[in-house]
CSV table of C-alpha atoms and ligand atoms in Angstrom, one decimal:
chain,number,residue,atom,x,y,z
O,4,UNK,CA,-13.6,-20.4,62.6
O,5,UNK,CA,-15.6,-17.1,64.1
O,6,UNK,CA,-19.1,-17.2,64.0
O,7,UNK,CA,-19.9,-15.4,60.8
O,8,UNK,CA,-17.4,-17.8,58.9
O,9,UNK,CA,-19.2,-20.7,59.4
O,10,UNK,CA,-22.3,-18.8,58.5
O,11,UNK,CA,-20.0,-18.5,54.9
O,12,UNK,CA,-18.8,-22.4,54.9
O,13,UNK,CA,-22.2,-23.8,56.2
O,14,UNK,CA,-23.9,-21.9,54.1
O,15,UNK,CA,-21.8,-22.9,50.5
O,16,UNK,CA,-22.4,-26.5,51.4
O,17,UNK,CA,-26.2,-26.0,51.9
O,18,UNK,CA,-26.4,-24.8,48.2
O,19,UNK,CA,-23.5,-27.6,47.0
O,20,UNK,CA,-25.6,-30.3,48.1
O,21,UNK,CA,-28.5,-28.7,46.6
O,22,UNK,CA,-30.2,-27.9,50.0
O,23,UNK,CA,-31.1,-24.2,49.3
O,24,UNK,CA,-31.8,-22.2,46.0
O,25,UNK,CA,-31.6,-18.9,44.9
O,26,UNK,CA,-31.7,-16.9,48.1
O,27,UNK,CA,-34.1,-19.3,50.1
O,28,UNK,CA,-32.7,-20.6,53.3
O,29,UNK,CA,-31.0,-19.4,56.3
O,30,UNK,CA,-28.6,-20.4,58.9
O,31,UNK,CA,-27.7,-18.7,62.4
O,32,UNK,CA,-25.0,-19.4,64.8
O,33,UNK,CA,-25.3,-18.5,68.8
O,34,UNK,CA,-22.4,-17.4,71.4
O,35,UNK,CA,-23.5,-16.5,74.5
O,36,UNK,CA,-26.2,-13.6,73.6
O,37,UNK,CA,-25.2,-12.6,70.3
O,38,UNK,CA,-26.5,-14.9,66.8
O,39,UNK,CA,-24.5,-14.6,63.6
O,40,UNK,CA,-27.1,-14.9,61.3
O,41,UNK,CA,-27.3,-15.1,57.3
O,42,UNK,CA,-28.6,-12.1,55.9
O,43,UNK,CA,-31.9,-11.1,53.9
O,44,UNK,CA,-32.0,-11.3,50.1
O,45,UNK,CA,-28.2,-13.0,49.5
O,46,UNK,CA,-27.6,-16.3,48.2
O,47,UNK,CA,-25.8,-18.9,50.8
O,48,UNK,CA,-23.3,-19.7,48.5
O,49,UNK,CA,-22.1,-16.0,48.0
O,50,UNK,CA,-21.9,-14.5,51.7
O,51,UNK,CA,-18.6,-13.3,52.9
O,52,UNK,CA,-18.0,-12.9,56.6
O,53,UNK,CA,-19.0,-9.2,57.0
O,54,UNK,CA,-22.2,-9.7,54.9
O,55,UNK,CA,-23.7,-11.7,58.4
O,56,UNK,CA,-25.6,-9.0,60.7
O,57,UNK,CA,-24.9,-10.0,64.3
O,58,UNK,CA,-27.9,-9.3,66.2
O,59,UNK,CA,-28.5,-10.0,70.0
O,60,UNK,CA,-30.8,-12.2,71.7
O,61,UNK,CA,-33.5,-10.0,72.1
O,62,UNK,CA,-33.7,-8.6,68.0
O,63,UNK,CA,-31.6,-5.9,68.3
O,64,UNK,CA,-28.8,-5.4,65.2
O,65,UNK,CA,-25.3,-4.8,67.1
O,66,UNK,CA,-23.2,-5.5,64.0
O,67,UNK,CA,-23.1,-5.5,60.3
O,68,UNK,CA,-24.7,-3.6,57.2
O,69,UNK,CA,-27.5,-5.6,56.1
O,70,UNK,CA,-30.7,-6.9,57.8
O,71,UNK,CA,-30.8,-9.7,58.9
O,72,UNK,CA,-32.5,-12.8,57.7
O,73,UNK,CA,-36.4,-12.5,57.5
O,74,UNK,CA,-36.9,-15.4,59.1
O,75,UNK,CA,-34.5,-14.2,62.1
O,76,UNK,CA,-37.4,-13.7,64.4
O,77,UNK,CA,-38.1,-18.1,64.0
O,78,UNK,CA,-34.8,-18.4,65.1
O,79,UNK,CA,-34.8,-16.4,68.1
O,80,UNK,CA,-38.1,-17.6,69.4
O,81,UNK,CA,-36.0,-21.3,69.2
O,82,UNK,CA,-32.8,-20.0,71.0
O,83,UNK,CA,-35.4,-18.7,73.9
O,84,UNK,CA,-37.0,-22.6,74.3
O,85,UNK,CA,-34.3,-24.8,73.6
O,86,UNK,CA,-30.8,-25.7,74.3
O,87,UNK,CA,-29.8,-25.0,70.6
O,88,UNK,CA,-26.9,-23.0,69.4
O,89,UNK,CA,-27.1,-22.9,65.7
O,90,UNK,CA,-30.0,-23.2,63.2
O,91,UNK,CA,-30.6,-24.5,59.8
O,92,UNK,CA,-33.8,-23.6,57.5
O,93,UNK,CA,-33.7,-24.7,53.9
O,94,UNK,CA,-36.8,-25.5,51.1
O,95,UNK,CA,-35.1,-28.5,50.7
O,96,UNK,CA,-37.6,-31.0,48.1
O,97,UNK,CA,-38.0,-33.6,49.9
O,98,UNK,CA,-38.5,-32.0,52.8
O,99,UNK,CA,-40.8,-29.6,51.5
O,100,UNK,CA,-43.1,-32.6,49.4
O,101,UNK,CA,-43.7,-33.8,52.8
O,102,UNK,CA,-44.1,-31.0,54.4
O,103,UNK,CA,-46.7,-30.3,51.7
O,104,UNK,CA,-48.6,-33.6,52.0
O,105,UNK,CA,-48.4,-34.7,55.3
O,106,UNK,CA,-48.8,-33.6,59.4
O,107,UNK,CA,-45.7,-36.0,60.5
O,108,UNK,CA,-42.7,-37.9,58.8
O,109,UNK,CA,-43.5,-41.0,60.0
O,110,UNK,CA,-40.5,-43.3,61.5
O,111,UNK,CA,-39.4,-45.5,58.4
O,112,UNK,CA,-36.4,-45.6,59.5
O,113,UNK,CA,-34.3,-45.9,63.0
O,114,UNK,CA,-32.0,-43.2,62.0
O,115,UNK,CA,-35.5,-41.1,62.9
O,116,UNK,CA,-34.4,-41.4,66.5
O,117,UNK,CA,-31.6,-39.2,65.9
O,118,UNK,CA,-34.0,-35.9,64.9
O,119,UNK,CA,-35.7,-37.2,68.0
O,120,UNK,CA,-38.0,-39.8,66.6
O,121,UNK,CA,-41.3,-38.5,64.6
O,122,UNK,CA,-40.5,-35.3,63.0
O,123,UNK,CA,-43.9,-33.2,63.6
O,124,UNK,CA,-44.9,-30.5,60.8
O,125,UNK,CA,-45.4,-26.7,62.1
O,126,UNK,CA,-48.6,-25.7,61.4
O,127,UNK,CA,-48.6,-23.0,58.4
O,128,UNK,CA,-48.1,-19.2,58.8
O,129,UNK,CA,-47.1,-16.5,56.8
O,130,UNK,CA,-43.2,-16.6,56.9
O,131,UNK,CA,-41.2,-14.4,59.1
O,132,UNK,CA,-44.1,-13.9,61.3
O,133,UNK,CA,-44.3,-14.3,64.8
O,134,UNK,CA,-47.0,-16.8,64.4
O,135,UNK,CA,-44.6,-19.0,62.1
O,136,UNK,CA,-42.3,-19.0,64.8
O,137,UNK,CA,-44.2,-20.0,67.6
O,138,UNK,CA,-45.9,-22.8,65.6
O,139,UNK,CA,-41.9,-23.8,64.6
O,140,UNK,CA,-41.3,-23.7,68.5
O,141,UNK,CA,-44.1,-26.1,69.7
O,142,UNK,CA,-43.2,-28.3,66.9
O,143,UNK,CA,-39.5,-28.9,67.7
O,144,UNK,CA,-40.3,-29.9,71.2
O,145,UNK,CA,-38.3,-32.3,72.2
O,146,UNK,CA,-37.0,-32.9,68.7
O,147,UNK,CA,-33.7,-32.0,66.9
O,148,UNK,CA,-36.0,-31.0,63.5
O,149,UNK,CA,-39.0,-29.5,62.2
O,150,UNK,CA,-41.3,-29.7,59.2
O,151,UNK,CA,-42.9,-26.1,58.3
O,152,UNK,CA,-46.2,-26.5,56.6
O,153,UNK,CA,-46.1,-25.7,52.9
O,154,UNK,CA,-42.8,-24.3,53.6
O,155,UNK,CA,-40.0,-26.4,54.7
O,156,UNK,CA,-37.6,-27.5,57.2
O,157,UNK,CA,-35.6,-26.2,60.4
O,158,UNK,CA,-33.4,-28.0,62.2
O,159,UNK,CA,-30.9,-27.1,65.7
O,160,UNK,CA,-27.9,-28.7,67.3
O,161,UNK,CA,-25.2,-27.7,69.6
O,162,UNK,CA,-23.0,-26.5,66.8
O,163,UNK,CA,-23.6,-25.0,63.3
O,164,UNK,CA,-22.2,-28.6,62.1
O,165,UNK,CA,-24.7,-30.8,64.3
O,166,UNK,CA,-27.7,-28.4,62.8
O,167,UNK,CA,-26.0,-28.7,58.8
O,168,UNK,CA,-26.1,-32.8,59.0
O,169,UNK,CA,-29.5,-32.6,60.7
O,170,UNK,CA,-30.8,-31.0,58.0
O,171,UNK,CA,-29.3,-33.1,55.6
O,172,UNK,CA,-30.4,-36.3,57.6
O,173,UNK,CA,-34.1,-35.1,57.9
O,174,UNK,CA,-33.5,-34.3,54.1
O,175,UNK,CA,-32.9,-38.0,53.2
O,176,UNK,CA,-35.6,-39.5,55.5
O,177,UNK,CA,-37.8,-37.1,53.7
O,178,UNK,CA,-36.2,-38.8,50.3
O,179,UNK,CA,-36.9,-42.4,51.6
O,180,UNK,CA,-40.0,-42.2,52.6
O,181,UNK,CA,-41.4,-39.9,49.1
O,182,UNK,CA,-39.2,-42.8,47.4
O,183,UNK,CA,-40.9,-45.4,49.3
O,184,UNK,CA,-44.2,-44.3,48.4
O,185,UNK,CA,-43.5,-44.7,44.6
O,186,UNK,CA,-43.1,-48.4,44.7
O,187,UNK,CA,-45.4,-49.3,47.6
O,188,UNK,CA,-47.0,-48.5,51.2
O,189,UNK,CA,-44.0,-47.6,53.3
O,190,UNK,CA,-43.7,-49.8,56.4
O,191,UNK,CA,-43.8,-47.8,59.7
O,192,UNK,CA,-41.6,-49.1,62.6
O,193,UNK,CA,-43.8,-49.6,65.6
O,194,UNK,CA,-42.8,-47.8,69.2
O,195,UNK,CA,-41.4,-50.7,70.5
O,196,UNK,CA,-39.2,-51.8,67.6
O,197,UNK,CA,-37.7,-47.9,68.3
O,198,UNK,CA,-37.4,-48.4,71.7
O,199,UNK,CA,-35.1,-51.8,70.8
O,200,UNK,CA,-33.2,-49.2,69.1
O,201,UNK,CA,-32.7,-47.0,71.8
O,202,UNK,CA,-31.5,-50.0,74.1
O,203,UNK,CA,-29.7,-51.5,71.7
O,204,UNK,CA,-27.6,-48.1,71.4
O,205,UNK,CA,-27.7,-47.7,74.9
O,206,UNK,CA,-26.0,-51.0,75.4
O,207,UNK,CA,-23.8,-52.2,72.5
O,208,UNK,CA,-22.8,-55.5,72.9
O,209,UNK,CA,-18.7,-55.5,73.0
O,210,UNK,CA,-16.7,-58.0,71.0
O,211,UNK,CA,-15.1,-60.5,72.6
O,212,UNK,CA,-11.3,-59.9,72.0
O,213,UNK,CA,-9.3,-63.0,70.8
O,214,UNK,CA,-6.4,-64.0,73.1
O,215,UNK,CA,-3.1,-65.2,71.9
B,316,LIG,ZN1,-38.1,-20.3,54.5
Protein backbone atom coordinates (compact mmCIF):
# COMPACT_ATOMS: atom_id res chain seq x y z
CA UNK A 1 0.00 0.00 0.00
CA UNK A 2 1.83 3.55 -1.03
CA UNK A 3 1.89 5.94 1.52
CA UNK A 4 -1.07 8.10 0.78
CA UNK A 5 -3.34 4.84 0.79
CA UNK A 6 -2.85 4.01 4.09
CA UNK A 7 -3.49 7.62 4.88
CA UNK A 8 -7.16 6.50 3.04
CA UNK A 9 -7.49 2.96 5.05
CA UNK A 10 -6.09 4.31 8.40
CA UNK A 11 -7.98 6.98 8.24
CA UNK A 12 -11.69 5.11 7.41
CA UNK A 13 -10.97 2.95 10.42
CA UNK A 14 -10.20 6.01 12.74
CA UNK A 15 -13.85 7.24 12.00
CA UNK A 16 -15.38 3.35 12.03
CA UNK A 17 -14.31 2.85 15.41
CA UNK A 18 -15.52 6.19 16.28
CA UNK A 19 -11.99 7.68 16.93
CA UNK A 20 -12.48 10.98 14.91
CA UNK A 21 -15.56 13.07 13.92
CA UNK A 22 -16.49 15.38 11.43
CA UNK A 23 -13.20 16.55 10.11
CA UNK A 24 -11.13 16.39 13.42
CA UNK A 25 -8.18 14.27 13.42
CA UNK A 26 -5.15 13.62 11.32
CA UNK A 27 -2.81 10.97 10.39
CA UNK A 28 0.74 11.27 8.58
CA UNK A 29 2.96 8.61 7.25
CA UNK A 30 7.02 9.15 6.78
CA UNK A 31 9.50 7.61 3.98
CA UNK A 32 12.65 8.79 4.13
CA UNK A 33 12.16 12.76 3.88
CA UNK A 34 8.82 12.99 2.48
CA UNK A 35 5.30 12.70 5.03
CA UNK A 36 2.04 11.68 3.45
CA UNK A 37 -0.19 13.55 5.42
CA UNK A 38 -4.13 13.85 5.69
CA UNK A 39 -5.24 16.98 4.46
CA UNK A 40 -6.99 20.28 6.06
CA UNK A 41 -10.76 20.44 6.24
CA UNK A 42 -11.68 16.64 4.81
CA UNK A 43 -13.30 14.00 6.74
CA UNK A 44 -10.97 10.71 7.35
CA UNK A 45 -13.38 8.54 6.21
CA UNK A 46 -13.79 10.36 2.70
CA UNK A 47 -10.04 10.90 1.50
CA UNK A 48 -8.94 9.24 -1.61
CA UNK A 49 -5.21 8.83 -2.35
CA UNK A 50 -4.57 12.09 -4.27
CA UNK A 51 -6.55 14.19 -1.65
CA UNK A 52 -3.07 13.54 0.75
CA UNK A 53 -0.45 16.60 0.16
CA UNK A 54 3.00 15.13 0.40
CA UNK A 55 5.10 17.59 1.94
CA UNK A 56 8.92 17.18 2.97
CA UNK A 57 10.56 17.19 6.06
CA UNK A 58 11.25 20.67 6.42
CA UNK A 59 7.27 22.05 5.51
CA UNK A 60 7.61 22.37 2.17
CA UNK A 61 4.36 21.06 -0.16
CA UNK A 62 6.16 18.77 -2.98
CA UNK A 63 2.87 17.06 -4.02
CA UNK A 64 -0.78 17.26 -4.06
CA UNK A 65 -3.73 20.03 -4.35
CA UNK A 66 -4.79 20.70 -0.98
CA UNK A 67 -2.99 21.90 2.22
CA UNK A 68 -2.05 19.99 4.25
CA UNK A 69 -3.32 19.17 7.76
CA UNK A 70 -3.21 22.21 10.18
CA UNK A 71 -1.83 20.40 12.62
CA UNK A 72 1.10 19.23 10.12
CA UNK A 73 3.57 21.48 11.71
CA UNK A 74 2.97 18.96 15.44
CA UNK A 75 3.88 16.30 13.30
CA UNK A 76 6.97 17.47 11.91
CA UNK A 77 8.38 18.89 15.08
CA UNK A 78 7.81 14.79 16.30
CA UNK A 79 9.54 13.20 13.12
CA UNK A 80 12.64 15.73 13.97
CA UNK A 81 12.94 14.19 17.86
CA UNK A 82 11.91 10.77 17.59
CA UNK A 83 12.40 7.61 15.82
CA UNK A 84 8.65 7.69 14.62
CA UNK A 85 7.46 7.06 11.18
CA UNK A 86 3.79 7.63 11.15
CA UNK A 87 1.43 9.71 13.48
CA UNK A 88 -2.04 9.50 14.72
CA UNK A 89 -4.10 12.57 16.36
CA UNK A 90 -7.71 12.06 17.06
CA UNK A 91 -10.36 13.95 19.76
CA UNK A 92 -11.06 10.71 20.80
CA UNK A 93 -13.70 10.93 24.29
CA UNK A 94 -12.02 9.36 26.42
CA UNK A 95 -8.96 10.60 25.64
CA UNK A 96 -10.03 13.99 25.52
CA UNK A 97 -12.12 13.66 29.28
CA UNK A 98 -8.74 13.04 30.51
CA UNK A 99 -7.03 15.12 28.78
CA UNK A 100 -9.50 17.73 30.14
CA UNK A 101 -9.32 16.70 33.83
CA UNK A 102 -6.09 15.50 34.45
CA UNK A 103 -1.90 16.26 34.02
CA UNK A 104 -1.16 12.31 33.52
CA UNK A 105 -3.09 8.96 32.82
CA UNK A 106 -2.07 7.29 35.57
CA UNK A 107 -0.94 3.33 35.16
CA UNK A 108 -4.19 1.33 35.95
CA UNK A 109 -3.22 -0.99 33.94
CA UNK A 110 0.05 -2.97 32.70
CA UNK A 111 -0.93 -2.62 29.14
CA UNK A 112 0.31 1.27 30.08
CA UNK A 113 3.85 -0.07 29.61
CA UNK A 114 3.22 -0.55 26.01
CA UNK A 115 2.53 3.56 25.33
CA UNK A 116 5.66 3.63 27.47
CA UNK A 117 4.26 3.63 30.89
CA UNK A 118 2.52 7.07 32.32
CA UNK A 119 1.10 8.78 29.45
CA UNK A 120 2.04 12.65 30.27
CA UNK A 121 -0.51 15.54 29.05
CA UNK A 122 0.96 18.35 26.70
CA UNK A 123 0.59 21.45 28.16
CA UNK A 124 -2.30 23.60 26.23
CA UNK A 125 -1.62 25.77 23.17
CA UNK A 126 -3.58 27.12 20.54
CA UNK A 127 -3.71 24.24 17.89
CA UNK A 128 -1.46 24.15 14.94
CA UNK A 129 0.87 26.35 16.57
CA UNK A 130 4.40 25.97 17.05
CA UNK A 131 3.96 26.17 20.73
CA UNK A 132 1.45 23.16 20.55
CA UNK A 133 4.00 21.26 18.93
CA UNK A 134 6.78 21.64 21.03
CA UNK A 135 4.72 21.10 24.25
CA UNK A 136 3.51 17.66 22.22
CA UNK A 137 7.37 16.99 21.64
CA UNK A 138 8.48 17.17 25.35
CA UNK A 139 5.56 15.27 26.32
CA UNK A 140 6.07 12.13 24.12
CA UNK A 141 9.53 11.74 25.48
CA UNK A 142 10.27 8.57 25.74
CA UNK A 143 6.70 7.50 25.25
CA UNK A 144 4.81 5.93 22.31
CA UNK A 145 1.53 8.50 23.20
CA UNK A 146 0.52 11.82 24.26
CA UNK A 147 -2.35 13.66 25.95
CA UNK A 148 -2.94 17.27 24.47
CA UNK A 149 -4.44 19.54 27.02
CA UNK A 150 -8.08 20.38 26.43
CA UNK A 151 -7.50 18.89 23.08
CA UNK A 152 -6.70 15.37 22.63
CA UNK A 153 -4.42 12.67 21.80
CA UNK A 154 -1.20 11.90 19.49
CA UNK A 155 0.30 8.90 19.23
CA UNK A 156 3.72 7.41 16.91
CA UNK A 157 5.08 4.02 15.93
CA UNK A 158 7.23 2.60 13.28
CA UNK A 159 4.34 2.12 10.91
CA UNK A 160 0.99 3.83 10.29
CA UNK A 161 -0.52 0.43 11.88
CA UNK A 162 1.75 0.53 15.14
CA UNK A 163 0.52 4.46 15.60
CA UNK A 164 -3.54 3.43 14.59
CA UNK A 165 -3.55 0.62 17.63
CA UNK A 166 -1.71 2.98 19.84
CA UNK A 167 -4.18 5.27 19.58
CA UNK A 168 -6.80 2.97 20.05
CA UNK A 169 -4.91 1.39 23.12
CA UNK A 170 -4.37 4.83 24.86
CA UNK A 171 -8.17 5.26 23.80
CA UNK A 172 -9.29 2.32 26.02
CA UNK A 173 -6.93 3.03 29.04
CA UNK A 174 -8.43 6.40 28.85
CA UNK A 175 -12.00 4.33 28.90
CA UNK A 176 -10.91 2.23 32.00
CA UNK A 177 -9.73 4.58 33.97
CA UNK A 178 -12.95 7.42 33.31
CA UNK A 179 -14.96 4.03 33.86
CA UNK A 180 -13.15 3.24 36.96
CA UNK A 181 -13.79 6.40 38.43
CA UNK A 182 -17.67 6.03 38.22
CA UNK A 183 -17.77 3.16 40.59
CA UNK A 184 -14.78 3.85 42.84
CA UNK A 185 -11.06 5.28 43.36
CA UNK A 186 -9.16 3.55 40.67
CA UNK A 187 -6.22 1.62 42.09
CA UNK A 188 -2.80 2.80 40.70
CA UNK A 189 -0.05 0.08 40.15
CA UNK A 190 3.04 1.08 42.00
CA UNK A 191 6.68 1.30 40.05
CA UNK A 192 7.72 -1.83 41.11
CA UNK A 193 4.60 -3.89 40.36
CA UNK A 194 5.39 -2.37 36.53
CA UNK A 195 8.76 -3.18 36.66
CA UNK A 196 7.58 -7.11 37.52
CA UNK A 197 5.88 -6.56 34.34
CA UNK A 198 8.64 -5.65 32.42
CA UNK A 199 10.77 -8.73 33.71
CA UNK A 200 8.10 -10.88 33.49
CA UNK A 201 7.90 -9.98 29.62
CA UNK A 202 11.48 -9.94 29.48
CA UNK A 203 11.62 -13.44 30.62
CA UNK A 204 8.53 -15.63 29.89
CA UNK A 205 8.69 -18.68 31.59
CA UNK A 206 8.54 -21.66 28.73
CA UNK A 207 6.31 -24.64 29.15
CA UNK A 208 7.59 -27.62 29.87
CA UNK A 209 6.89 -29.91 26.74
CA UNK A 210 5.35 -33.38 27.63
CA UNK A 211 7.36 -36.38 26.29
CA UNK A 212 5.92 -39.38 24.84
ZN1 LIG B 1 -6.64 18.29 16.96
Amino acid sequence: MSLREQLCEYGRRAVEQGLVIGTSGNLSVRQGELVAVTPSGVALDRLTPEMCPIVDIEGYLVEGDLQPSSETPMHLAVYETTAAQAIVHTHSVFGTVVATTMTELPAVHYNALLLGGVVRVAEYATYGTPELAANVRAALEGRQAALMANHGGVTIGATLEQAFEATRLLEWLCEVYVRGLSVGKPTILTDEQLAAVVDRALNPPAFPRRTP
